[in-house]
Amino acid sequence: MTDETPDTTTNQPPLRPEAEVLAEARRRSRRSFIGLGLAGLAGFGGWRWLFSEPNDEGIPHRVRKVLDANAQLSHAYYKQTRLAPEFARSRARTPRKNGTYGLKSELDPATWRMRVQSYGSDTTQEFTLADIQALPKVQIVTELKCIEGWSVIVHWAGARLSDFLAKYPLATRSGRPADPLNPPADLAPYAAVDTPDGKYYVGLDMDTVLHSQTLLCYEMNGKPLTPEHGAPLRLVTPLKYGIKHIKRIGTIAFVDTQPKDYWAEMGYDWDSGH
Ligand SMILES: Nc1nc2c(c(=O)[nH]1)N[C@H]1C(S)=C(S)[C@@H](COP(=O)(O)O)O[C@H]1N2
Ligand SMILES: [Mo]
């Protein structure tokens, strides 16, 4: 973040560190809550704006309730219908190397494994990159949006996380496959995804896990991922901001409670959708 040099070849605006954006959002929220009308809050854009705010300070209780109701509506909508826009491959560019938490130690791709803890048990199963690459290869050209205020169209390739969970049914207690169109009743509500060293971590709700554009990604713009962009395997989930696209996946655990999330702990909203 702050230690990164902007990539001048892609002609992007100067970097705004996440921490700086966060501080500004806090100032803005304090100043503008009083002047904000309820009508605005209840509007479709209103809830999104508010939910992008880092904290609840100063939100009257009743307003909070309206917001929660709106969030539930939008959640249902998102679940059933939303896809991130896709673009022509010719528009794909190389994104910044942004964020190095959990990437600082050396990693040998030959000995790397993705360790998955199945729902309702302590057992973990290990997967090689070849296991992931044996699943259907899915390619999407979508926008990577960072909360710092930049976005880049990127061509990603990998396996759908939902295809992985259909083949390896680790997200249900019963061992039933996690069919996104007909989710079993004993499906885990959340997944926790961490780097191998545990220094970066994201939490995902199950709608996001099973979304058709959520990939266990191993290629960027037609080439294997480089270490800076998350080799050997990263998450891509284009309805969420970049902060959820965890690079260098180490472990996935299917769990009952909302998992800890690196940037949510710093004050961003846990969902981080856009
Ligand atoms: N392990 C890890 N993954 C991470 C981060 C990080 O610091 N560590 N930063 C996130 C952020 S804030 C963004 S915007 C994207 C950027 O991905 P890129 O470096 O491939 O552009 O990675 C995300 N994944
Ligand atoms: Mo980001």
Tab-separated table of N, CA, C and O and ligand atoms in Angstrom, residues 1 18 98 145-148 150 200 241-243 263, ligand 2:
chain	number	residue	atom	x	y	z
A	1	MET	N	0.835	-1.191	0.000
A	1	MET	CA	0.000	0.000	0.000
A	1	MET	C	0.872	1.244	0.000
A	1	MET	O	1.373	1.625	-1.021
A	18	GLU	N	-5.228	2.866	1.547
A	18	GLU	CA	-6.491	2.515	2.177
A	18	GLU	C	-6.698	3.293	3.487
A	18	GLU	O	-7.774	3.759	3.784
A	98	ASN	N	-0.759	-4.298	-5.810
A	98	ASN	CA	-1.307	-3.518	-4.702
A	98	ASN	C	-1.572	-4.379	-3.481
A	98	ASN	O	-2.457	-5.215	-3.483
A	145	LYS	N	-11.778	-3.330	-8.808
A	145	LYS	CA	-11.991	-1.997	-8.235
A	145	LYS	C	-11.390	-1.932	-6.848
A	145	LYS	O	-11.764	-2.715	-5.979
A	146	CYS	N	-10.498	-0.991	-6.671
A	146	CYS	CA	-9.875	-0.822	-5.357
A	146	CYS	C	-10.558	0.328	-4.636
A	146	CYS	O	-10.898	1.338	-5.256
A	147	ILE	N	-10.709	0.189	-3.332
A	147	ILE	CA	-11.326	1.260	-2.545
A	147	ILE	C	-10.479	2.523	-2.533
A	147	ILE	O	-10.941	3.579	-2.137
A	148	GLU	N	-9.230	2.429	-2.974
A	148	GLU	CA	-8.399	3.635	-3.085
A	148	GLU	C	-8.866	4.544	-4.210
A	148	GLU	O	-8.400	5.670	-4.325
A	150	TRP	N	-9.153	3.534	-7.734
A	150	TRP	CA	-8.785	3.176	-9.108
A	150	TRP	C	-9.459	1.864	-9.488
A	150	TRP	O	-9.876	1.095	-8.640
A	200	TYR	N	-2.848	-12.037	6.051
A	200	TYR	CA	-3.967	-11.385	5.360
A	200	TYR	C	-5.097	-12.392	5.330
A	200	TYR	O	-4.854	-13.597	5.173
A	241	TYR	N	-15.002	-5.301	-3.799
A	241	TYR	CA	-13.798	-4.509	-3.974
A	241	TYR	C	-12.547	-5.390	-3.893
A	241	TYR	O	-12.591	-6.512	-3.381
A	242	GLY	N	-11.449	-4.813	-4.394
A	242	GLY	CA	-10.163	-5.523	-4.436
A	242	GLY	C	-9.741	-6.127	-3.110
A	242	GLY	O	-9.088	-7.176	-3.089
A	243	ILE	N	-10.105	-5.479	-2.013
A	243	ILE	CA	-9.686	-5.994	-0.699
A	243	ILE	C	-10.104	-7.443	-0.463
A	243	ILE	O	-9.455	-8.148	0.293
A	263	TRP	N	-9.478	-5.946	6.331
A	263	TRP	CA	-9.852	-4.538	6.184
A	263	TRP	C	-11.114	-4.191	6.954
A	263	TRP	O	-11.323	-3.029	7.313
B	2	MO	MO	-7.331	-2.313	-2.689
